[in-house]
Short mmCIF file of C-alpha atoms in Angstrom, two decimals:
data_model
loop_
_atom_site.label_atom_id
_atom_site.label_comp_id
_atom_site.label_asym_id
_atom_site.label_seq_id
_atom_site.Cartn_x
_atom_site.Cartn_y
_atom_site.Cartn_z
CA UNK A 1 57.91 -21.89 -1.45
CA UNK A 2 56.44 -20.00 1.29
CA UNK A 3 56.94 -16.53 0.44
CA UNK A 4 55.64 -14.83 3.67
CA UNK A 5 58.30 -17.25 5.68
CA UNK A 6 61.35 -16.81 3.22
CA UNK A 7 60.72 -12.75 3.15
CA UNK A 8 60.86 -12.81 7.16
CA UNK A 9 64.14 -14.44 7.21
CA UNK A 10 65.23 -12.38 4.44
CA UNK A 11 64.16 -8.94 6.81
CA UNK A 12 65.73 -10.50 9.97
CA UNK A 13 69.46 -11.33 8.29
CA UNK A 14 69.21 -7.66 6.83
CA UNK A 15 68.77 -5.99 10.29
CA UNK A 16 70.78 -8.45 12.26
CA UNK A 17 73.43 -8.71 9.02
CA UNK A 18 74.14 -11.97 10.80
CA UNK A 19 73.26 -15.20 10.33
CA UNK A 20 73.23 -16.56 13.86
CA UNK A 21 71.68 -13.49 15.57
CA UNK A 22 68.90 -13.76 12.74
CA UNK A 23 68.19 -17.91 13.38
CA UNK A 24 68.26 -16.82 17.21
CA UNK A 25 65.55 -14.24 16.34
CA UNK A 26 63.20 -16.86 14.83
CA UNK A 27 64.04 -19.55 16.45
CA UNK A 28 65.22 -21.53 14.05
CA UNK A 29 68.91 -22.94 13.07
CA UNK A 30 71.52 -21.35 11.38
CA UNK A 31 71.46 -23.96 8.94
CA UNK A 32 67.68 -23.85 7.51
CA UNK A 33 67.76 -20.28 7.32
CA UNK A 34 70.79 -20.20 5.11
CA UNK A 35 69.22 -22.61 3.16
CA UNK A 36 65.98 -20.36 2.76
CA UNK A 37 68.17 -17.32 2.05
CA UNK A 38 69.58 -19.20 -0.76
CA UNK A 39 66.21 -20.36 -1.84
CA UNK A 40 64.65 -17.03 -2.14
CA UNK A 41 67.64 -15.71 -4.19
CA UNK A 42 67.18 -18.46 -6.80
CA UNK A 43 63.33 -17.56 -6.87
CA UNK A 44 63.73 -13.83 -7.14
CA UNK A 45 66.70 -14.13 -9.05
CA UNK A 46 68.58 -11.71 -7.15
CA UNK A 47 71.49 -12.45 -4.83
CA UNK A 48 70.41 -10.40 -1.91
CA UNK A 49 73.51 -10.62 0.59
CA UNK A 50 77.67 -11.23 0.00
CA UNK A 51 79.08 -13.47 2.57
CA UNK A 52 82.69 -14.31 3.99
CA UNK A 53 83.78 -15.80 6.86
CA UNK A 54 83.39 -12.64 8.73
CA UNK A 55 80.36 -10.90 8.14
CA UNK A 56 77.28 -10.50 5.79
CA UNK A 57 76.96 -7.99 3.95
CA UNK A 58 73.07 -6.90 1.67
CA UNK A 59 73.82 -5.69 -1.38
CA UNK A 60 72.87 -3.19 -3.48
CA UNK A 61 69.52 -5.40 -4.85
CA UNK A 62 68.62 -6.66 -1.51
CA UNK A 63 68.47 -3.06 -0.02
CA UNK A 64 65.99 -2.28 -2.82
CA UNK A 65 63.70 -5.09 -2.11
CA UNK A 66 63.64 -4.76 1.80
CA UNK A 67 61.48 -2.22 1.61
CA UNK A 68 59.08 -3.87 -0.55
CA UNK A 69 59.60 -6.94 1.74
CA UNK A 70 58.93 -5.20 4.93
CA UNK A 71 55.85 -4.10 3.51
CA UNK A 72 54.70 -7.19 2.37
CA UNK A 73 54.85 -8.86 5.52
CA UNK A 74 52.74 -5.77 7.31
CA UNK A 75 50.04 -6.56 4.73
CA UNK A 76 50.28 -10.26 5.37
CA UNK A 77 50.10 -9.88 9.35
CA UNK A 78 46.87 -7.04 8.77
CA UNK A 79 45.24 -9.75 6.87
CA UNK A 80 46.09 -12.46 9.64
CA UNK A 81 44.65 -9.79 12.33
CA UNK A 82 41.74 -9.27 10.02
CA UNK A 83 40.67 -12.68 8.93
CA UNK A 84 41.36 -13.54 12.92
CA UNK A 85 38.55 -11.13 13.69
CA UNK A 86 35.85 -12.05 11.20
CA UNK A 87 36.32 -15.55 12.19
CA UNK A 88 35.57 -14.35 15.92
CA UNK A 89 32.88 -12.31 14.47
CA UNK A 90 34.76 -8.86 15.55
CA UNK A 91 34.52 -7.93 11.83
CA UNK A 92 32.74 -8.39 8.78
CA UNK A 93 29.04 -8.83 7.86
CA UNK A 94 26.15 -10.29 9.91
CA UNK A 95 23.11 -10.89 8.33
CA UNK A 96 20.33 -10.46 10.10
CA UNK A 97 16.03 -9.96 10.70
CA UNK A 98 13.31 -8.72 12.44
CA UNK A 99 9.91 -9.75 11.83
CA UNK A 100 7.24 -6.81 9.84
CA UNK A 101 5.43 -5.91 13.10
CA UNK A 102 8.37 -4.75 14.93
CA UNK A 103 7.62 -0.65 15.58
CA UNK A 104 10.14 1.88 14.15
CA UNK A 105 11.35 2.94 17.52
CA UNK A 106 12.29 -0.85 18.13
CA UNK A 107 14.07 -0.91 15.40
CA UNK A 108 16.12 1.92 15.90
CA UNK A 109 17.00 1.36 19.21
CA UNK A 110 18.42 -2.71 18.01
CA UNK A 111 20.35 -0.82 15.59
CA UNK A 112 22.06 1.84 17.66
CA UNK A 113 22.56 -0.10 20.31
CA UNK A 114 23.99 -2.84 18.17
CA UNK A 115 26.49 -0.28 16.77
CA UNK A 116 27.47 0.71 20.67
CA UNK A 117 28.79 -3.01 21.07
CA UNK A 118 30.06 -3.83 17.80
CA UNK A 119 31.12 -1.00 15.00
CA UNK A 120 33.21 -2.61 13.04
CA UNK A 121 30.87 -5.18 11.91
CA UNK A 122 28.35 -4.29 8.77
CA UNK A 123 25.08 -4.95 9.57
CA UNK A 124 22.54 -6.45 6.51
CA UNK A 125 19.01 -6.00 8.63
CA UNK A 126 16.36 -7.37 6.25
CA UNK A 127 12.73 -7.85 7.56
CA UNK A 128 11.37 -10.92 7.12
CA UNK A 129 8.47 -13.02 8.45
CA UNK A 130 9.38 -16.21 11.05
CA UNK A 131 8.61 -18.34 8.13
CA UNK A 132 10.87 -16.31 6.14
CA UNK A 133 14.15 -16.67 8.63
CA UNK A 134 13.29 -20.16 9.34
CA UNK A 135 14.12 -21.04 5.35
CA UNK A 136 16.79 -18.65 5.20
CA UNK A 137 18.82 -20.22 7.97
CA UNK A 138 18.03 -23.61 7.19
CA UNK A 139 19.93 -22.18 3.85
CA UNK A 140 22.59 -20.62 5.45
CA UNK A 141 21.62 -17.08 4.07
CA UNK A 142 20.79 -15.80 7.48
CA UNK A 143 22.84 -15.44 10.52
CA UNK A 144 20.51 -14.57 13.09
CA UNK A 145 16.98 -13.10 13.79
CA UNK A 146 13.88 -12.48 15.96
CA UNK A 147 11.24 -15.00 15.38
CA UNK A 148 7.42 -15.68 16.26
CA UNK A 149 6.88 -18.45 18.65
CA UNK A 150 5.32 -21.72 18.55
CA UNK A 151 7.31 -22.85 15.28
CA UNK A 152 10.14 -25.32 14.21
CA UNK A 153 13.37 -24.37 15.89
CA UNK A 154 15.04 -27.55 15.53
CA UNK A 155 18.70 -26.69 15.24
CA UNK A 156 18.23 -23.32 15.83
CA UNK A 157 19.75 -21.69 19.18
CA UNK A 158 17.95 -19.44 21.29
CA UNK A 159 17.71 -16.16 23.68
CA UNK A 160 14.67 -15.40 26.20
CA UNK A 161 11.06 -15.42 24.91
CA UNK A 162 9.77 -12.47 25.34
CA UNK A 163 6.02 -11.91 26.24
CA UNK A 164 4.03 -8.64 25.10
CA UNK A 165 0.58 -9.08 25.43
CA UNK A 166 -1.74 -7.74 22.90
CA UNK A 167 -4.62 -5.69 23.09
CA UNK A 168 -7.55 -5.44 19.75
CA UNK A 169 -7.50 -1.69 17.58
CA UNK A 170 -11.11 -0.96 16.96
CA UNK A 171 -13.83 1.15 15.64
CA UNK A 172 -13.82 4.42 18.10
CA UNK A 173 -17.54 4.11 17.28
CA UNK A 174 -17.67 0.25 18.10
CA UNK A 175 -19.94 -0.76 21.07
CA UNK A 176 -16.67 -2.55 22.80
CA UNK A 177 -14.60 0.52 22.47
CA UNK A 178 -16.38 1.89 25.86
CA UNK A 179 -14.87 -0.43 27.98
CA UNK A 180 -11.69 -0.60 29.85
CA UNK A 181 -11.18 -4.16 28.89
CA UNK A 182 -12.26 -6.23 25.75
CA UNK A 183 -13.58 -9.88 26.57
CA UNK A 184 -12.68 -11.60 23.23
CA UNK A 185 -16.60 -12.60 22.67
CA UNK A 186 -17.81 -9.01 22.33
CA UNK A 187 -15.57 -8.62 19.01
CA UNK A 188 -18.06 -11.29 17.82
CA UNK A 189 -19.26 -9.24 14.88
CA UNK A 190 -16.26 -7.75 13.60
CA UNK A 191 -13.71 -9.11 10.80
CA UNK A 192 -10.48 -9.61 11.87
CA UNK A 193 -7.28 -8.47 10.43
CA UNK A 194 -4.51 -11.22 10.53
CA UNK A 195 -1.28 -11.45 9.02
CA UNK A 196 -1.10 -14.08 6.30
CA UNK A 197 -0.75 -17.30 7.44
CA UNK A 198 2.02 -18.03 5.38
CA UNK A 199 4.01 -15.97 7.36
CA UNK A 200 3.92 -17.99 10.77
CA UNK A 201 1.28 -20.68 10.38
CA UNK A 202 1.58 -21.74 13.99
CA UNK A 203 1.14 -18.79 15.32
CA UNK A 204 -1.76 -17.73 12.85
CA UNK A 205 -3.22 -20.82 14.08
CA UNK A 206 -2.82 -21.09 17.85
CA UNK A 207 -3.98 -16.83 17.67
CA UNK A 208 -7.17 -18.01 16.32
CA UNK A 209 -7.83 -21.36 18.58
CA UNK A 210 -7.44 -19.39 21.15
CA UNK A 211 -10.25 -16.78 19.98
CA UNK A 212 -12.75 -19.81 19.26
CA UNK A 213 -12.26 -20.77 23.06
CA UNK A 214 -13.31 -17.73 24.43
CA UNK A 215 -15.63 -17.10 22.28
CA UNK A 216 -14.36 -14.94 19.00
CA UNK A 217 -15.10 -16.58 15.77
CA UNK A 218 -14.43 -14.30 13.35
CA UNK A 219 -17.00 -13.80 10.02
CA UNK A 220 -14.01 -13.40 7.97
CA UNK A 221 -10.45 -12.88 8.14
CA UNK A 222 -9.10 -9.99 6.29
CA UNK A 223 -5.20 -10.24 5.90
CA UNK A 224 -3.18 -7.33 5.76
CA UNK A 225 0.26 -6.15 7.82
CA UNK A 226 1.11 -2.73 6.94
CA UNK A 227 0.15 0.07 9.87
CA UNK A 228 -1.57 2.51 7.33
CA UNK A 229 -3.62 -0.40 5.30
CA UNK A 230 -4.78 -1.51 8.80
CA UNK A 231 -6.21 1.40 10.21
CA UNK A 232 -7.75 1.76 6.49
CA UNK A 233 -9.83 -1.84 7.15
CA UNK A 234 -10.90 -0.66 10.66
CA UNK A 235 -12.30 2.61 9.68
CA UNK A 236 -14.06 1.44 6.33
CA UNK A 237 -15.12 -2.27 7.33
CA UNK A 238 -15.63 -2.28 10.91
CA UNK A 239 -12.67 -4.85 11.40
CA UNK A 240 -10.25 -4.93 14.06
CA UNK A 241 -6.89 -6.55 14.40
CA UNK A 242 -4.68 -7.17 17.41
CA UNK A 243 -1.90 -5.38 18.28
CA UNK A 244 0.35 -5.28 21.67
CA UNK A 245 1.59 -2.16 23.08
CA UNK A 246 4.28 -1.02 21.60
CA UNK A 247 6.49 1.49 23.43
CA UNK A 248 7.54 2.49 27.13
CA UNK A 249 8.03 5.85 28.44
CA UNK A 250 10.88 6.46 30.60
CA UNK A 251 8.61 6.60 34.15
CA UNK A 252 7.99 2.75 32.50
CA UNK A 253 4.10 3.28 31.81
CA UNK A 254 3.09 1.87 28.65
CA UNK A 255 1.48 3.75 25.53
CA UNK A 256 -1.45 2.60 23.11
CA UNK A 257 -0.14 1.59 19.85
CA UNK A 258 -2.38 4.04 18.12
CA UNK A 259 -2.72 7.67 17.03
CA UNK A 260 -5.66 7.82 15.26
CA UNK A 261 -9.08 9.68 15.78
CA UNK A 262 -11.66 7.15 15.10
CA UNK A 263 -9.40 4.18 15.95
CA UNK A 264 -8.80 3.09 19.66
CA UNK A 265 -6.74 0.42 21.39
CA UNK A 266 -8.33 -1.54 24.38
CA UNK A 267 -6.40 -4.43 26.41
CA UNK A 268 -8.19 -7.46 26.30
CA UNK A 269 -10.06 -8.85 29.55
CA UNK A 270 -7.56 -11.61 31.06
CA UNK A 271 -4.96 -10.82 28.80
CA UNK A 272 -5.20 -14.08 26.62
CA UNK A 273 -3.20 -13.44 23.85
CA UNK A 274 0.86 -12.98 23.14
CA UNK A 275 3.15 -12.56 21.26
CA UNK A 276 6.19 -14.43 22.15
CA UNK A 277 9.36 -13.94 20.59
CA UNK A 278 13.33 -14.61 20.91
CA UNK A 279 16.43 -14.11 18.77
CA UNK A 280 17.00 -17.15 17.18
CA UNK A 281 20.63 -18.38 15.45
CA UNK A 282 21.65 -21.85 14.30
CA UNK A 283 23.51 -23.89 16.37
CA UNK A 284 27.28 -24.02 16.55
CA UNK A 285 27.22 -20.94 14.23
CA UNK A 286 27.12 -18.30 17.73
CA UNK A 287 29.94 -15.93 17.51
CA UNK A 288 30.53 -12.38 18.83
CA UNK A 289 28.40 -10.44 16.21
CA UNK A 290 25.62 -13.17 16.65
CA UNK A 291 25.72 -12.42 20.72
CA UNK A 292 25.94 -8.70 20.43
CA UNK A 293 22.69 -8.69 18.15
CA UNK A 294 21.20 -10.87 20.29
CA UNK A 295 21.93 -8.79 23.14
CA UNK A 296 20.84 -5.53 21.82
CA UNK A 297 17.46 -6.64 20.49
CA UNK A 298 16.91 -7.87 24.07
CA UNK A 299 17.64 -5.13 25.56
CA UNK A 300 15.68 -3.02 22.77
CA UNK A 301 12.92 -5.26 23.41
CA UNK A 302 12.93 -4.44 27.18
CA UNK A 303 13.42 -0.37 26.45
CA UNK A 304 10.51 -0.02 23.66
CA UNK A 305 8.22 -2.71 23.68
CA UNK A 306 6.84 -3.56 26.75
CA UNK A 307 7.91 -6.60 27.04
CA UNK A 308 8.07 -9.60 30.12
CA UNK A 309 9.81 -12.95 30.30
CA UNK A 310 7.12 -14.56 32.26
CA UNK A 311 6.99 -18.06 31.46
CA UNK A 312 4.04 -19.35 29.09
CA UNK A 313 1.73 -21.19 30.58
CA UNK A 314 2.09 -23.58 28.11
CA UNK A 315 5.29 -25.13 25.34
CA UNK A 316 5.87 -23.00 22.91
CA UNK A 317 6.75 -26.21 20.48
CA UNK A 318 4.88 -26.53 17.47
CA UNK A 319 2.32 -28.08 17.37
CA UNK A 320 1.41 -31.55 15.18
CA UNK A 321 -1.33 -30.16 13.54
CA UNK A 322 -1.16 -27.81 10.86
CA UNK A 323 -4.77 -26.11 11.42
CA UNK A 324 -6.33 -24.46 14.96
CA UNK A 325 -8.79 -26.53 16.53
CA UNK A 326 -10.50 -26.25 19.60
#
C-alpha cells in the first residue's frame, strides 16, 4: 500500500467530509478513492469515517489520527523538496580540491565566495595533488577540483586554463638576484626545489625539459612543497625553486611571493615557464554545486593570483612519454 497516497485521500475526505468534492480535489474518481479509504481502514485497523446516503461523517479515531496524518505528509513533501535539491546540487555535500601550492589568500577567497553562491551546500575541501584528484575521481570519491596541466583528463570536464607565470626564489646573496630578470641559464649552479614527481609527473617533466632547453640543468633536484621547508633549502643550500606570483592588489599590480630577508623573487627573462590550471569535474556528473565551485575558484583565481587565460602556445595534452627530453 502506498501510505503517503492513502493518508492524502484520507486528509482530503476529512476537510471536504465528502466524497465527491475530495476525488474532485485529487483528481481522481469517486470510486478509487472510496476504495483507498476502505483500504487504509483495514491497514490501520481503525474505521476512520461513518457514511450514509447523505453525508460523511470522521469519527472519533479518525480525528485523532489526522493530525498525525497531516504531519506525515509535511515530512514526506520536505523530503521530496529536499532530495529534489541535492539531486540539482542545491543541497548536500560537494567534495572537492585544490592542489598544495595554492596561497592562503586563494583559498579563502574560493571558499567565501563559494558560500556567497551556494550556502546550503557543505563543502569537504581537501588538498590534494593533480595526481591525487585524478585517482579520486576516476573513483568517484571526488566531485570536482583544480588540477595541474598537461595530464590525463580523459572523461573529465573542464573550465578555462589559467596561466600564471612563474618567477625562481633565490639566494638574496646569489649573483642572479641583481637582475631584473632571470635567464634560466644563470641558475646553472644552483639545486632546484621541485615538487615530487609523483604528484604531477607531466608537469614535473615538461617544467624541467623546458629548463634543459634554455639552458638550466639542474645538479640535483631537491623535493620539497611546504613554504617554510622551502625557504629553509634556499637559505642553507643555495637552491632555488620556482614560484609564480601569487596575489594582486586592488590598483591590479602584482606582489612577489616572498617575505623573507635573505630570499628574493625575480621574474624570469621571457617568461618561459607556467603554471596552467582549470577546475576539472567528470563528465555528465556537472550540477549546480559543481558550477558554483567552478565559478568561484575562477573568479578567486582572477582576484588573488595573477592569473591570464592566454592561450598556450602549445596542447596542454599529455604527453606519450613518461620522462622530459629535449
Amino acid at each position: 500500500m502506498d501510505l503517503i497516497l492513502h493518508l492524502r485521500c484520507f486528509v482530503a475526505v476529512a476537510e471536504e467530509s465528502h466524497f465527491g468534492r475530495a476525488a474532485a480535489r485529487l483528481g481522481t474518481a469517486q470510486p478509487p478513492l472510496s476504495q483507498r479509504i476502505q483500504r487504509l481502514e483495514r491497514e490501520l485497523g481503525v474505521r476512520l469515517f461513518e457514511r450514509n446516503s447523505r453525508q460523511v461523517t470522521i469519527t472519533k479515531g479518525g480525528t485523532l489520527l489526522l493530525d498525525e496524518a497531516r504531519e506525515l505528509l509535511a515530512r514526506a513533501e520536505a523530503l521530496m523538496a529536499t532530495s529534489r535539491r541535492i539531486r540539482d546540487g542545491d543541497a548536500g555535500l560537494l567534495r572537492a580540491a585544490l592542489p598544495p601550492d595554492i596561497a592562503g589568500e586563494t583559498v579563502a577567497e574560493i571558499l567565501a565566495e563559494f558560500r556567497r553562491r551556494h550556502a546550503d551546500v557543505e563543502l569537504e575541501l581537501h588538498e590534494l595533488s593533480t595526481s591525487e584528484q585524478l585517482a579520486r575521481f576516476a573513483s568517484h570519491d571526488l566531485d570536482v577540483g583544480l588540477i595541474h596541466h598537461p595530464c590525463d583528463v580523459t572523461g573529465l570536464g573542464l573550465g578555462p586554463v589559467l596561466r600564471r607565470e612563474l618567477g625562481v626564489l633565490l639566494p638574496r646573496d646569489a649573483p642572479a638576484a641583481a637582475r631584473d630578470e632571470v635567464p634560466l641559464s644563470a641558475l646553472a649552479d644552483h639545486d632546484l626545489i621541485l615538487f615530487p614527481r609523483a604528484n604531477a609527473p607531466a608537469l614535473h617533466d615538461d617544467l624541467l625539459t623546458t629548463c634543459a632547453r634554455n639552458g638550466y640543468t639542474p645538479p640535483a633536484i631537491r623535493h620539497g612543497q611546504g613554504p617554510s621547508f622551502i625557504r629553509g633549502l634556499i637559505r642553507s643550500a643555495g637552491s632555488v625553486a620556482f614560484r609564480p606570483r601569487e596575489s594582486r592588489s586592488v590598483d591590479g599590480t602584482v606582489d612577489a611571493p616572498v617575505d623573507d630577508p635573505e630570499i628574493v623573487w625575480r621574474p624570469l627573462a621571457g617568461a618561459p615557464l607556467a603554471l596552467r590550471s582549470s577546475v576539472a569535474w567528470p563528465q555528465g556528473r556537472s550540477d549546480a554545486a559543481v558550477t558554483a565551485f567552478a565559478d568561484a575558484t575562477t573568479h578567486a583565481m582572477w582576484k588573488t593570483a595573477a592569473v591570464t587565460t592566454d592561450l598556450p602556445s602549445r596542447p596542454v595534452h599529455l604527453r606519450p612519454a613518461a620522462e622530459y627530453y629535449l
